[in-house]
Coordinates of C-alpha atoms in Angstrom, one line a residue:
M3 CA 27.7 10.5 16.6
K4 CA 28.1 9.4 20.2
T5 CA 31.7 8.7 21.0
Q6 CA 31.0 6.1 23.7
A7 CA 29.1 4.0 21.2
L8 CA 32.3 3.3 19.3
H9 CA 34.3 1.9 22.3
R10 CA 34.2 -1.5 23.8
P11 CA 33.2 -1.4 27.5
P12 CA 35.6 -3.1 30.0
H13 CA 33.2 -6.1 30.5
A14 CA 32.8 -6.8 26.8
P15 CA 33.6 -10.4 25.8
A16 CA 36.8 -11.3 23.9
T17 CA 34.8 -11.9 20.7
A18 CA 33.3 -8.4 20.8
L19 CA 33.7 -5.9 18.0
A20 CA 37.0 -4.1 17.4
D21 CA 37.2 -0.5 18.7
S22 CA 37.6 1.0 15.2
P23 CA 34.7 -0.2 13.0
Q24 CA 35.4 -0.5 9.3
R25 CA 34.0 2.6 7.6
Q26 CA 34.6 1.7 4.0
P27 CA 32.4 -0.8 2.2
P28 CA 34.1 -4.1 1.5
A29 CA 35.3 -5.1 -2.0
G30 CA 33.8 -8.6 -1.9
P31 CA 30.9 -10.5 -0.3
V32 CA 29.2 -8.9 2.7
H33 CA 30.6 -10.4 6.0
W34 CA 28.4 -10.5 9.1
R35 CA 31.1 -8.8 11.2
Q36 CA 31.4 -5.8 8.9
F37 CA 27.6 -5.4 8.7
V38 CA 27.2 -5.6 12.4
Q39 CA 29.9 -2.9 12.8
W40 CA 28.1 -0.7 10.4
L41 CA 24.7 -1.2 12.2
L42 CA 26.5 -0.2 15.4
M43 CA 28.2 2.8 13.9
Q44 CA 24.8 4.0 12.6
E45 CA 23.3 3.4 16.0
V46 CA 20.7 1.0 14.5
I47 CA 21.6 -1.5 17.2
T48 CA 23.1 -1.0 20.7
R49 CA 26.6 -2.0 21.8
D50 CA 25.1 -4.8 24.0
E51 CA 23.1 -6.2 21.0
A52 CA 26.2 -6.0 18.8
D53 CA 28.2 -7.9 21.3
R54 CA 25.5 -10.6 21.7
V55 CA 25.2 -11.0 17.9
T56 CA 29.0 -11.1 17.5
L57 CA 29.4 -13.8 20.2
R58 CA 26.7 -15.9 18.6
C59 CA 28.1 -15.7 15.1
S60 CA 31.6 -16.3 16.2
Q61 CA 30.7 -19.6 17.9
A62 CA 30.0 -21.3 14.5
E63 CA 31.0 -20.3 11.0
S64 CA 28.3 -20.6 8.3
S65 CA 28.0 -20.2 4.6
Q66 CA 24.6 -18.5 4.9
H67 CA 24.3 -14.9 3.8
P68 CA 24.8 -12.5 6.7
L69 CA 21.2 -11.2 6.4
I70 CA 19.8 -14.7 6.9
R71 CA 22.1 -15.3 9.8
L72 CA 21.2 -12.1 11.6
S73 CA 17.5 -12.6 10.9
A74 CA 17.7 -15.9 12.6
L75 CA 19.3 -14.3 15.7
S76 CA 16.3 -11.9 16.2
V77 CA 18.4 -8.7 16.2
Q78 CA 16.7 -5.9 18.2
A79 CA 16.7 -2.3 17.0
A80 CA 18.1 0.3 19.3
S81 CA 15.1 2.7 18.8
D82 CA 12.4 0.7 20.4
G83 CA 13.7 -2.9 20.8
H84 CA 11.6 -4.4 18.1
V85 CA 13.0 -7.4 16.3
M86 CA 14.3 -6.6 12.8
D87 CA 13.1 -9.0 10.1
I88 CA 15.1 -9.8 7.0
E89 CA 13.2 -7.1 5.1
E90 CA 14.3 -4.4 7.5
L91 CA 17.9 -5.8 7.6
T92 CA 18.0 -5.8 3.8
Q93 CA 16.9 -2.2 3.8
Q94 CA 19.7 -1.3 6.2
L95 CA 22.2 -3.1 3.9
A96 CA 20.8 -1.1 1.0
R97 CA 21.5 2.1 3.0
W98 CA 25.1 1.0 3.5
A99 CA 25.6 0.1 -0.1
E100 CA 23.7 3.2 -1.3
L101 CA 21.5 1.1 -3.6
P102 CA 17.7 1.2 -3.9
Y103 CA 15.9 -1.6 -1.9
Q104 CA 13.2 -3.5 -3.8
R105 CA 10.8 -6.3 -3.0
V106 CA 10.1 -8.5 -6.0
D107 CA 6.5 -8.3 -7.2
P108 CA 6.1 -11.5 -9.3
L109 CA 3.0 -10.1 -11.0
K110 CA 5.1 -7.3 -12.5
V111 CA 7.9 -9.6 -13.8
D112 CA 7.8 -10.9 -17.3
A113 CA 9.5 -14.2 -16.8
A114 CA 10.0 -14.8 -20.5
K115 CA 11.8 -11.5 -21.0
V116 CA 14.0 -11.8 -17.9
S117 CA 15.0 -15.3 -18.7
D118 CA 16.3 -14.2 -22.1
V119 CA 18.7 -11.8 -20.4
M120 CA 20.8 -14.5 -18.8
G121 CA 20.7 -18.2 -18.2
A122 CA 19.7 -19.8 -14.9
A123 CA 23.2 -21.0 -14.3
Y124 CA 24.6 -17.5 -14.6
A125 CA 22.0 -16.1 -12.2
E126 CA 22.7 -18.9 -9.7
R127 CA 26.5 -18.4 -9.9
H128 CA 26.3 -14.6 -9.2
R129 CA 23.1 -14.8 -7.1
I130 CA 21.5 -12.1 -9.2
L131 CA 17.9 -11.9 -10.6
P132 CA 16.8 -9.8 -13.6
I133 CA 13.4 -8.3 -12.7
A134 CA 12.7 -5.8 -15.4
V135 CA 13.8 -5.4 -19.0
S136 CA 13.4 -2.3 -21.2
P137 CA 15.1 -1.3 -24.5
R138 CA 17.7 0.7 -22.7
E139 CA 18.0 -0.9 -19.3
V140 CA 17.9 -4.1 -17.3
V141 CA 17.1 -3.9 -13.6
V142 CA 18.9 -6.6 -11.7
G143 CA 18.3 -7.6 -8.1
V144 CA 21.4 -8.5 -6.1
Q145 CA 22.1 -9.8 -2.7
E146 CA 25.8 -9.0 -2.8
P147 CA 25.9 -5.2 -3.4
F148 CA 29.7 -4.9 -3.3
I149 CA 30.4 -7.5 -6.0
T150 CA 30.2 -5.8 -9.4
D151 CA 32.6 -7.8 -11.6
W152 CA 29.7 -9.2 -13.6
V153 CA 28.1 -5.9 -14.5
Q154 CA 30.4 -4.9 -17.4
E155 CA 30.1 -8.4 -18.9
L156 CA 26.3 -8.3 -18.7
E157 CA 26.2 -4.8 -20.2
R158 CA 28.3 -6.0 -23.1
Q159 CA 26.1 -9.1 -23.7
T160 CA 22.7 -7.3 -23.4
K161 CA 23.8 -4.0 -25.0
R162 CA 21.9 -2.3 -22.2
N163 CA 22.7 -0.4 -19.0
I164 CA 22.5 -2.4 -15.8
R165 CA 20.7 -0.9 -12.8
R166 CA 21.2 -2.8 -9.6
V167 CA 18.7 -2.9 -6.7
L168 CA 19.1 -4.8 -3.5
V169 CA 16.8 -7.8 -3.0
S170 CA 16.7 -10.1 0.1
P171 CA 18.5 -13.4 -0.3
P172 CA 15.3 -15.5 0.2
E173 CA 13.6 -13.7 -2.7
I174 CA 16.6 -14.1 -4.9
K175 CA 16.7 -17.8 -4.3
R176 CA 12.9 -18.3 -4.7
Y177 CA 12.4 -16.3 -7.9
I178 CA 15.5 -17.6 -9.6
A179 CA 14.0 -21.1 -9.3
E180 CA 10.4 -19.9 -10.2
F181 CA 11.1 -17.6 -13.1
F182 CA 13.6 -19.8 -14.9
A183 CA 11.6 -22.9 -14.3
L184 CA 8.5 -21.3 -15.8
A185 CA 10.5 -20.0 -18.8
R186 CA 12.0 -23.5 -19.4
S187 CA 8.5 -25.1 -19.3
V188 CA 7.1 -22.6 -21.8
K189 CA 10.1 -23.0 -24.1
A190 CA 9.8 -26.8 -23.8
A191 CA 6.1 -26.6 -24.8
V192 CA 7.0 -24.3 -27.7
K193 CA 9.7 -26.8 -28.8
A194 CA 7.1 -29.6 -28.7
G195 CA 5.0 -27.7 -31.2
G196 CA 3.8 -24.6 -29.4
N197 CA 3.2 -22.8 -32.7
T198 CA 1.5 -25.7 -34.5
T199 CA -2.2 -26.3 -34.8
A200 CA -4.4 -26.8 -31.8
A201 CA -5.2 -30.4 -32.9
S202 CA -1.6 -31.5 -32.5
F203 CA -1.7 -30.0 -29.0
E204 CA -4.7 -31.9 -28.1
Q205 CA -2.9 -35.1 -29.0
L206 CA 0.2 -33.9 -27.2
V207 CA -1.4 -33.2 -23.9
E208 CA -3.7 -36.2 -23.8
L209 CA -2.0 -37.2 -20.6
G210 CA -3.2 -40.3 -18.9
S211 CA -5.2 -41.8 -21.8
G212 CA -4.3 -45.3 -22.5
N213 CA -0.7 -46.5 -21.7
K214 CA 1.2 -43.7 -23.4
Q215 CA 4.5 -42.7 -21.8
L216 CA 5.0 -39.0 -21.2
D217 CA 8.1 -37.4 -22.7
A218 CA 9.9 -34.2 -21.8
N219 CA 7.7 -32.1 -24.1
D220 CA 4.5 -33.3 -22.5
Q221 CA 6.0 -32.4 -19.1
G222 CA 6.6 -28.8 -20.3
V223 CA 2.8 -28.2 -20.6
V224 CA 2.1 -30.0 -17.4
Q225 CA 4.6 -27.9 -15.5
V226 CA 3.3 -24.6 -16.9
V227 CA -0.3 -25.5 -15.7
D228 CA 1.0 -26.6 -12.3
W229 CA 3.0 -23.4 -11.9
L230 CA 0.0 -21.3 -13.0
W231 CA -2.3 -22.8 -10.3
Q232 CA 0.2 -22.6 -7.5
Y233 CA 1.1 -19.0 -8.4
A234 CA -2.6 -18.1 -8.5
F235 CA -3.1 -19.5 -5.0
E236 CA -0.2 -17.6 -3.7
Q237 CA -1.5 -14.3 -5.1
R238 CA -5.0 -14.9 -3.6
A239 CA -6.6 -14.9 -7.1
S240 CA -10.3 -15.6 -7.3
D241 CA -10.3 -16.3 -11.1
I242 CA -7.7 -17.3 -13.7
H243 CA -8.3 -16.1 -17.3
L244 CA -6.6 -17.8 -20.3
E245 CA -7.4 -15.6 -23.2
P246 CA -6.3 -16.1 -26.9
R247 CA -5.3 -13.1 -28.9
R248 CA -4.3 -12.6 -32.5
E249 CA -0.6 -13.4 -31.9
Q250 CA -0.1 -14.0 -28.2
G251 CA -2.0 -15.7 -25.4
A252 CA -2.7 -13.7 -22.3
I253 CA -3.0 -15.0 -18.7
R254 CA -4.8 -12.7 -16.2
F255 CA -5.6 -13.1 -12.5
R256 CA -8.6 -11.4 -10.8
I257 CA -7.3 -10.3 -7.3
D258 CA -9.6 -8.3 -5.0
G259 CA -12.0 -7.8 -7.9
V260 CA -9.4 -6.3 -10.3
L261 CA -7.8 -8.2 -13.2
H262 CA -4.0 -8.2 -13.5
R263 CA -2.0 -9.4 -16.5
V264 CA 0.4 -12.1 -15.4
Y265 CA 2.0 -13.6 -18.5
Q266 CA 2.0 -13.6 -22.3
M267 CA 2.9 -16.7 -24.2
P268 CA 2.7 -18.2 -27.7
I269 CA -0.9 -18.9 -28.7
G270 CA -0.1 -22.6 -29.3
V271 CA 1.2 -23.0 -25.7
L272 CA -2.0 -21.4 -24.4
N273 CA -4.1 -23.8 -26.4
A274 CA -2.1 -26.7 -25.0
M275 CA -2.7 -25.4 -21.4
I276 CA -6.4 -25.1 -22.1
A277 CA -6.5 -28.6 -23.5
R278 CA -4.6 -29.9 -20.4
V279 CA -7.1 -28.2 -18.0
K280 CA -10.1 -29.4 -20.0
L281 CA -8.8 -33.0 -19.8
L282 CA -8.3 -32.8 -16.0
G283 CA -11.8 -31.3 -15.8
R284 CA -13.4 -34.2 -17.7
M285 CA -14.4 -32.0 -20.5
D286 CA -14.4 -32.8 -24.3
V287 CA -10.9 -31.8 -25.4
V288 CA -11.8 -31.9 -29.1
E289 CA -14.9 -29.8 -28.9
R290 CA -14.0 -26.1 -29.2
R291 CA -17.0 -24.7 -30.9
R292 CA -19.5 -24.5 -28.0
P293 CA -19.2 -23.5 -24.3
Q294 CA -18.4 -26.2 -21.8
D295 CA -18.3 -26.4 -18.0
G296 CA -16.3 -28.6 -15.8
R297 CA -14.6 -29.0 -12.4
V298 CA -11.1 -29.9 -11.3
K299 CA -9.5 -30.4 -7.8
T300 CA -5.9 -29.7 -6.9
R301 CA -4.0 -28.6 -3.8
N302 CA -2.6 -25.3 -2.7
P303 CA 0.9 -24.7 -1.4
A304 CA -0.3 -25.5 2.1
G305 CA -1.6 -28.9 1.0
A306 CA -5.3 -28.0 1.3
E307 CA -7.7 -29.2 -1.4
V308 CA -8.9 -26.5 -3.8
E309 CA -11.7 -26.8 -6.2
M310 CA -11.9 -24.9 -9.4
R311 CA -15.0 -24.4 -11.7
L312 CA -14.1 -24.3 -15.3
S313 CA -15.9 -22.5 -18.1
T314 CA -14.8 -22.3 -21.8
L315 CA -16.1 -20.0 -24.5
P316 CA -15.3 -19.9 -28.2
T317 CA -14.0 -16.4 -29.2
A318 CA -12.7 -14.8 -32.4
F319 CA -9.1 -16.0 -31.8
G320 CA -9.8 -19.4 -30.2
E321 CA -11.1 -21.0 -27.1
K322 CA -11.0 -19.0 -23.9
L323 CA -10.9 -20.6 -20.4
V324 CA -11.9 -19.1 -17.1
M325 CA -11.2 -20.9 -13.8
R326 CA -13.1 -19.8 -10.7
I327 CA -11.1 -20.7 -7.6
F328 CA -12.9 -21.9 -4.5
D329 CA -10.2 -22.0 -1.9
P330 CA -11.5 -23.5 1.4
D331 CA -9.3 -20.9 3.2
N332 CA -11.1 -18.1 1.5
S333 CA -14.6 -19.4 1.0
V334 CA -16.5 -20.2 4.2
K335 CA -15.8 -17.5 6.7
T336 CA -17.3 -16.1 9.9
L337 CA -19.6 -13.2 9.7
S338 CA -17.0 -10.8 11.1
E339 CA -14.5 -12.0 8.5
L340 CA -17.0 -11.2 5.8
G341 CA -17.4 -7.6 7.1
F342 CA -20.4 -7.7 9.3
T343 CA -20.3 -5.3 12.2
P344 CA -21.2 -6.8 15.6
D345 CA -24.7 -5.3 15.5
E346 CA -25.3 -6.6 11.9
A347 CA -24.0 -10.0 12.9
R348 CA -26.3 -10.2 15.9
R349 CA -29.4 -9.1 13.9
W350 CA -28.5 -11.5 11.0
E351 CA -28.1 -14.5 13.4
T352 CA -31.4 -13.7 15.1
L353 CA -33.2 -13.5 11.7
T354 CA -31.6 -16.7 10.4
S355 CA -32.5 -18.6 13.6
R356 CA -36.2 -18.3 12.9
P357 CA -37.9 -21.8 12.3
H358 CA -39.6 -21.0 9.0
G359 CA -40.0 -18.2 6.4
I360 CA -38.1 -16.7 3.5
I361 CA -34.8 -14.8 3.8
L362 CA -33.5 -13.1 0.7
V363 CA -30.0 -12.0 -0.1
T364 CA -29.8 -9.4 -2.9
G365 CA -27.1 -7.7 -4.9
P366 CA -25.4 -7.8 -8.4
T367 CA -23.3 -10.7 -9.7
G368 CA -20.0 -10.9 -7.8
S369 CA -21.2 -9.1 -4.7
G370 CA -20.6 -12.0 -2.4
K371 CA -24.1 -13.3 -2.0
T372 CA -23.1 -17.0 -2.3
T373 CA -20.3 -16.6 0.2
T374 CA -22.7 -15.1 2.7
L375 CA -25.2 -17.9 2.2
Y376 CA -22.6 -20.6 2.6
A377 CA -21.3 -19.1 5.8
T378 CA -24.8 -18.9 7.1
L379 CA -25.8 -22.4 6.1
K380 CA -22.6 -23.9 7.5
R381 CA -23.5 -22.4 10.9
L382 CA -27.0 -23.7 10.7
A383 CA -26.2 -27.2 9.4
T384 CA -26.0 -29.2 12.6
E385 CA -26.7 -32.9 13.0
E386 CA -30.2 -32.2 14.0
V387 CA -31.3 -30.5 10.8
N388 CA -31.4 -31.4 7.1
V389 CA -30.1 -28.6 5.0
S390 CA -30.7 -29.0 1.2
T391 CA -29.8 -26.8 -1.7
V392 CA -30.7 -26.5 -5.4
E393 CA -28.1 -24.4 -7.2
D394 CA -27.0 -23.3 -10.7
P395 CA -24.2 -24.3 -10.5
I396 CA -22.9 -25.8 -7.3
E397 CA -20.2 -23.3 -6.5
M398 CA -18.7 -24.9 -3.4
I399 CA -19.0 -28.4 -2.2
E400 CA -19.9 -28.3 1.5
P401 CA -20.1 -31.8 3.2
A402 CA -22.7 -30.6 5.7
L403 CA -25.2 -29.7 2.9
N404 CA -27.2 -31.9 0.6
Q405 CA -26.6 -30.1 -2.7
T406 CA -28.2 -30.6 -6.1
Q407 CA -27.7 -28.7 -9.4
V408 CA -30.3 -27.6 -11.9
Q409 CA -30.1 -29.1 -15.4
P410 CA -32.1 -27.1 -17.9
Q411 CA -31.5 -29.6 -20.7
L412 CA -33.4 -32.2 -18.6
D413 CA -36.1 -29.8 -17.6
F414 CA -34.8 -29.8 -14.0
S415 CA -35.2 -26.1 -13.1
F416 CA -35.1 -24.3 -9.8
A417 CA -38.9 -24.8 -9.4
E418 CA -38.6 -28.6 -10.2
G419 CA -35.6 -28.9 -7.8
L420 CA -37.5 -27.1 -5.0
R421 CA -40.5 -29.4 -5.7
A422 CA -38.3 -32.4 -5.4
L423 CA -36.6 -31.1 -2.2
M424 CA -40.0 -30.8 -0.5
R425 CA -40.2 -34.6 -0.6
Q426 CA -36.8 -34.9 1.0
D427 CA -37.9 -34.0 4.6
P428 CA -35.8 -30.7 4.6
D429 CA -35.6 -28.3 7.5
I430 CA -33.7 -25.6 5.7
I431 CA -33.7 -25.0 1.9
M432 CA -31.5 -22.8 -0.2
V433 CA -32.6 -22.0 -3.7
G434 CA -29.9 -20.4 -5.9
E435 CA -32.1 -17.7 -7.3
I436 CA -35.8 -16.8 -7.6
R437 CA -36.1 -16.0 -11.3
D438 CA -39.8 -16.6 -12.1
L439 CA -43.2 -16.8 -10.5
E440 CA -43.1 -20.6 -10.5
T441 CA -40.0 -20.7 -8.3
A442 CA -41.3 -17.9 -6.1
D443 CA -44.6 -19.8 -5.6
M444 CA -42.7 -22.9 -4.6
A445 CA -40.6 -20.9 -2.1
V446 CA -43.7 -19.4 -0.6
Q447 CA -45.3 -22.8 -0.3
A448 CA -42.2 -24.2 1.4
A449 CA -42.2 -21.4 3.9
L450 CA -45.9 -21.8 4.6
T451 CA -45.4 -25.5 5.3
G452 CA -42.8 -24.9 8.0
H453 CA -39.5 -24.7 6.2
L454 CA -36.8 -22.0 6.4
V455 CA -36.0 -20.9 2.8
F456 CA -32.9 -18.9 1.7
S457 CA -32.6 -17.5 -1.8
T458 CA -31.2 -14.6 -3.9
L459 CA -32.5 -11.8 -6.1
H460 CA -30.8 -9.3 -8.3
T461 CA -31.9 -5.9 -6.9
N462 CA -30.2 -2.7 -6.0
D463 CA -31.2 -2.6 -2.4
A464 CA -33.2 -4.5 0.2
P465 CA -36.6 -2.9 -0.1
S466 CA -36.5 -3.4 -3.9
A467 CA -36.6 -7.2 -3.2
V468 CA -40.2 -6.8 -2.0
T469 CA -41.3 -4.9 -5.1
R470 CA -39.5 -7.5 -7.3
L471 CA -41.6 -10.3 -5.8
M472 CA -44.7 -8.3 -6.4
E473 CA -43.6 -7.8 -10.0
L474 CA -43.2 -11.5 -10.4
G475 CA -46.8 -11.9 -9.3
V476 CA -46.5 -12.9 -5.6
P477 CA -49.5 -11.4 -3.8
P478 CA -48.7 -8.9 -1.0
Y479 CA -50.4 -10.9 1.7
L480 CA -48.2 -13.9 0.9
I481 CA -45.1 -11.7 1.0
N482 CA -46.1 -10.5 4.5
A483 CA -46.9 -14.1 5.6
T484 CA -43.5 -15.6 4.5
V485 CA -40.7 -13.0 4.0
L486 CA -38.8 -12.5 7.2
G487 CA -36.1 -10.2 6.0
V488 CA -33.8 -9.1 3.2
L489 CA -30.0 -8.6 3.2
A490 CA -28.6 -6.4 0.4
Q491 CA -24.8 -6.4 0.0
R492 CA -21.8 -5.1 -1.9
L493 CA -18.1 -5.8 -1.9
V494 CA -15.5 -3.0 -1.5
R495 CA -11.7 -3.2 -1.5
T496 CA -10.1 -2.7 1.9
L497 CA -7.1 -0.5 2.4
C498 CA -3.7 -2.3 2.6
P499 CA -2.7 -2.4 6.3
A500 CA 1.0 -2.2 5.4
C501 CA 0.9 1.1 3.7
K502 CA -2.3 3.0 4.4
Q503 CA -1.8 6.5 5.8
P504 CA -4.2 8.8 7.7
D505 CA -6.0 11.2 5.4
E506 CA -5.0 14.5 6.9
A507 CA -7.2 16.6 4.6
P508 CA -10.4 14.7 3.8
D509 CA -12.9 16.5 1.6
P510 CA -16.0 17.3 3.8
E511 CA -18.0 18.3 0.8
S512 CA -17.5 14.9 -1.0
L513 CA -18.6 13.1 2.2
A514 CA -21.6 15.3 2.7
E515 CA -22.7 14.9 -0.9
A516 CA -22.2 11.1 -0.8
I517 CA -24.4 10.5 2.3
K518 CA -26.9 13.3 1.9
P519 CA -29.3 13.7 3.7
W520 CA -27.5 11.9 6.5
T521 CA -24.6 13.2 8.5
L522 CA -21.8 11.5 10.4
N523 CA -20.2 12.4 13.7
R524 CA -16.9 14.0 12.6
G525 CA -15.4 13.3 16.0
N526 CA -15.3 9.6 15.1
Y527 CA -14.5 10.0 11.5
R528 CA -10.9 9.1 10.9
P529 CA -10.4 8.2 7.2
Y530 CA -7.2 6.7 5.7
R531 CA -5.9 7.0 2.2
P532 CA -4.3 4.4 -0.1
V533 CA -0.6 4.7 -0.7
G534 CA 0.7 1.6 -2.4
C535 CA 3.4 -0.9 -1.6
L536 CA 4.6 -4.3 -2.8
E537 CA 2.3 -6.0 -0.3
C538 CA -0.6 -4.7 -2.3
R539 CA 1.1 -4.5 -5.8
M540 CA 1.1 -0.7 -5.5
T541 CA -2.7 -0.5 -5.6
G542 CA -3.1 0.7 -2.0
Y543 CA -5.7 -2.0 -1.4
R544 CA -5.5 -5.6 -0.1
G545 CA -8.6 -7.8 0.3
R546 CA -12.3 -7.1 0.2
M547 CA -15.0 -6.7 2.7
G548 CA -18.8 -6.7 2.6
L549 CA -21.2 -3.8 3.1
Y550 CA -24.6 -4.8 4.3
E551 CA -28.1 -3.4 4.4
L552 CA -30.4 -5.5 6.6
L553 CA -34.2 -5.1 6.3
G554 CA -36.6 -6.8 8.7
L555 CA -40.3 -6.8 7.9
S556 CA -41.9 -5.0 10.8
E557 CA -45.7 -4.7 11.2
D558 CA -45.6 -1.2 9.9
F559 CA -43.6 -2.3 6.9
K560 CA -46.1 -5.2 6.2
H561 CA -49.0 -2.8 6.5
L562 CA -47.4 -0.6 3.9
V563 CA -46.8 -3.6 1.6
N564 CA -50.5 -4.4 1.5
K565 CA -51.1 -0.9 0.0
E566 CA -48.5 -1.7 -2.8
P567 CA -46.6 1.5 -2.3
S568 CA -43.8 3.1 -4.2
I569 CA -40.2 1.9 -3.6
D570 CA -39.4 5.3 -1.9
R571 CA -42.0 4.8 0.7
L572 CA -40.7 1.3 1.4
R573 CA -37.2 2.6 1.8
R574 CA -38.3 5.4 4.2
Q575 CA -40.2 2.8 6.3
G576 CA -37.2 0.5 6.3
V577 CA -34.9 3.2 7.6
K578 CA -37.5 4.0 10.3
D579 CA -37.4 0.4 11.3
G580 CA -33.6 0.5 11.7
M581 CA -32.3 -0.4 8.2
R582 CA -28.9 1.2 7.5
P583 CA -28.6 2.0 3.8
L584 CA -25.6 0.5 1.9
R585 CA -24.0 4.0 1.2
L586 CA -24.2 4.9 4.9
A587 CA -22.8 1.6 6.0
G588 CA -19.9 2.2 3.7
A589 CA -19.3 5.7 5.0
I590 CA -19.0 4.4 8.5
R591 CA -16.4 1.9 7.3
V592 CA -14.6 4.8 5.7
G593 CA -14.6 6.7 9.0
E594 CA -13.0 3.6 10.6
G595 CA -10.1 3.6 8.2
M596 CA -11.0 0.3 6.5
T597 CA -11.8 1.5 3.0
T598 CA -12.2 4.8 1.0
L599 CA -15.1 7.0 0.0
D600 CA -14.3 6.4 -3.7
E601 CA -14.7 2.7 -3.2
V602 CA -18.0 3.1 -1.4
V603 CA -19.4 5.5 -3.9
A604 CA -18.5 3.3 -6.8
A605 CA -20.0 0.2 -5.2
T606 CA -23.2 1.4 -3.6
P607 CA -26.4 3.0 -4.9
P608 CA -27.0 6.7 -4.0
L609 CA -29.2 7.5 -1.1
H610 CA -32.8 8.6 -1.7

């Protein structure tokens, strides 16, 4: 300890800290002056910074928690001068109090269980938040670490040990409101008949039909659905699953391609929620024996409009509902945001700027094909061109496009839709998928008559799209005359930037085996490994990016197509022409520290 750090310099203001900082923790609420003294004594902040903060705080008293006050004053750390945010300040307070610091992960909190431990009024009064409940222990988040008079009382009531962890005051305030409000809504729905038959629920949540007045029980179901949507938007979910089980209903979110269980509730309440969503999606609420599709629009916490595609399916334990979220903030992105390298973006933009021909995007379901096509079409859809699509279904409404949806029950297929679009004076056409020879023939005819046609195929890689067209019956000479290029893609999870660490001991044999017969320059290969933090829900990954394999049909490639060669010969020719295989593109991203080799190997086909 540096002695001079504990003495006030002669020029210090009258409001500066006392010469003898308090060493013992207080026996009551944390006071800003005591906390600043401790930060100074631990050399977390400098004497000058302590004097500045003391002067500012002394000028006006406040009932705010000291952590909130100091965070607003942009306290600078002594080490490098960076501004400590409220999370870092809370960690310092945890050090002083000798308590674990914890950020609340709402996906890991069972709101129903924690709300049974104590009432909302009790939590508000003591500013505490139960965040985990087990048969022997309750983990309670606190913002006042030195106030413990409630601990014995709660241990007596719950007959469990209480383990305290320090949580930042904003999180305490936010989640007290959220968790207890959710629990109240669910309990209100149960009280309204949550364990009765589904038919009574359909009557209960028939909100807005006729002139019926809503009562508190109706509002319980409405509030649960509203909470569910807003919570899904905050968690960056792409899908919401409402799944009936034998005794309980399950709610799961798909985040970054992985499903997470969020909540369990009585099966009756889940049925009421499904009925509520079906009503909003203009679906038949009473019909539960056959699948239905619908759409609903709402707004995210930022106020932006969000569209959701609804799909129901009868299961052994009742009707299941899946909501696919199309958030405008997450849907139409730039090529670099999707994961294109600068070279890939340049080549793709050059290819898609051609006046006519066929461009195919391939990959399995859920690999991001639609997102890539929408991003491309949005860039091409200027006032000077007519961009028309035929889709199954329309996944995102884009004002710049003229979109239509196939309707098999009316014999309106992709081929019929494409035939109709040809009479609509289009410049650019997007066909959702080429599934049969009739659709392929119409796409070829559209390209031959001067239109730029985009479509998708389900193939493992880019060269396989050419052989797939030949299998459908398209002659090789028409493929050569119309197909401009093929983009194959996959999605991989990206490493969490908040916690990823350099991989000091990468396995060279695993890399060599994964990209055989290619090799990478080890000098530029700097992989990172996943660690896990609350930002990424301890998975080590946050977000996803695309891996791309772009094949342009060169003259040599076309000459080979005329001979109807094997797929291996097409792949080798594609590589000669500059095509980078998906596995190799992924290995490069691993070397850049953006994802992991395990992710790439799991998502991409092996090299041939």
